[in-house]
XYZ file of C-alpha atoms in Angstrom:
102
model
C 19.763 10.962 -23.826
C 16.406 11.084 -25.198
C 18.009 14.341 -27.351
C 20.869 11.129 -28.301
C 18.301 8.398 -29.018
C 17.115 10.906 -31.760
C 20.099 11.592 -33.683
C 21.246 8.036 -34.377
C 17.360 7.204 -35.502
C 18.131 10.273 -38.080
C 21.443 8.701 -38.358
C 19.927 6.137 -39.320
C 17.016 7.241 -41.494
C 19.617 9.715 -43.214
C 21.472 6.320 -44.282
C 18.379 4.725 -45.081
C 17.617 7.417 -47.376
C 20.577 7.746 -49.093
C 20.492 4.446 -49.757
C 24.570 3.659 -48.482
C 24.784 0.495 -50.417
C 25.983 -2.325 -47.714
C 27.794 -4.864 -49.532
C 30.078 -2.241 -49.590
C 32.886 -1.338 -46.990
C 31.976 2.311 -46.488
C 29.025 1.428 -46.344
C 29.013 -1.318 -44.373
C 31.712 0.362 -42.041
C 28.786 3.163 -41.535
C 25.791 0.817 -41.330
C 27.934 -0.712 -38.029
C 29.131 2.285 -36.242
C 25.783 3.831 -36.397
C 23.684 0.015 -34.838
C 27.060 0.589 -32.383
C 26.499 4.033 -31.499
C 22.624 2.770 -30.635
C 23.766 -0.071 -28.253
C 26.043 2.207 -26.796
C 23.399 4.228 -25.534
C 21.181 1.716 -24.609
C 24.272 1.061 -22.482
C 24.682 4.223 -21.116
C 20.528 5.184 -20.544
C 20.801 1.940 -18.825
C 23.411 2.900 -16.392
C 22.413 5.728 -15.294
C 19.016 4.252 -14.728
C 20.957 1.283 -12.517
C 23.094 4.949 -10.897
C 20.046 6.904 -10.196
C 18.261 3.849 -8.323
C 21.186 3.620 -6.141
C 21.414 6.691 -5.380
C 17.699 7.050 -4.400
C 18.506 4.097 -2.105
C 21.744 5.598 -1.125
C 19.719 8.744 0.028
C 17.517 6.850 1.632
C 19.933 5.276 3.607
C 21.449 8.428 4.216
C 18.103 10.458 5.650
C 17.499 6.906 7.811
C 21.028 7.859 9.337
C 20.763 11.672 9.881
C 17.211 10.868 11.182
C 18.499 8.443 13.952
C 21.912 10.583 15.163
C 20.873 14.005 14.428
C 17.173 13.951 15.747
C 15.618 15.836 18.207
C 12.054 14.911 18.972
C 13.468 11.540 20.405
C 15.765 13.410 22.954
C 12.810 15.484 24.688
C 12.418 13.056 26.891
C 15.926 13.098 28.647
C 16.159 16.011 30.663
C 20.289 17.385 31.550
C 19.324 17.577 34.786
C 16.902 15.127 36.661
C 15.215 16.225 39.595
C 14.274 12.701 41.311
C 18.264 11.110 40.775
C 19.229 14.435 43.638
C 16.220 11.506 45.260
C 18.306 9.522 45.753
C 21.504 10.667 46.688
C 20.198 13.270 49.844
C 17.426 13.959 52.328
C 15.803 16.391 52.664
C 17.219 18.584 55.384
C 14.657 20.448 57.368
C 14.866 22.632 60.485
C 13.972 19.922 62.628
C 17.011 17.662 62.125
C 18.989 20.249 63.431
C 18.350 20.181 67.121
C 20.188 17.902 69.266
C 18.113 15.066 72.080
C 19.341 15.246 75.179
């Protein structure tokens, strides 16, 4: 982008150095074209800065989402097999439970 600004500045300097008559039809066209090119470069630069800012925000949001979905650190508290879970439904079986009372 800086290269474009430098080239526009060069064209402005060249137009001043060539002493283009701004009162002639050709002179007015050339000067106006140089001004329009300068305005276009500034607008493109502004749009590019806005786009960069938007992409940074989007990247942060995506990073947060990836952390939420793929983060394994938070899943360390969850075991697929919980030993205490079985205790809720089954008693410990002991040999004394087989003895029949008379």
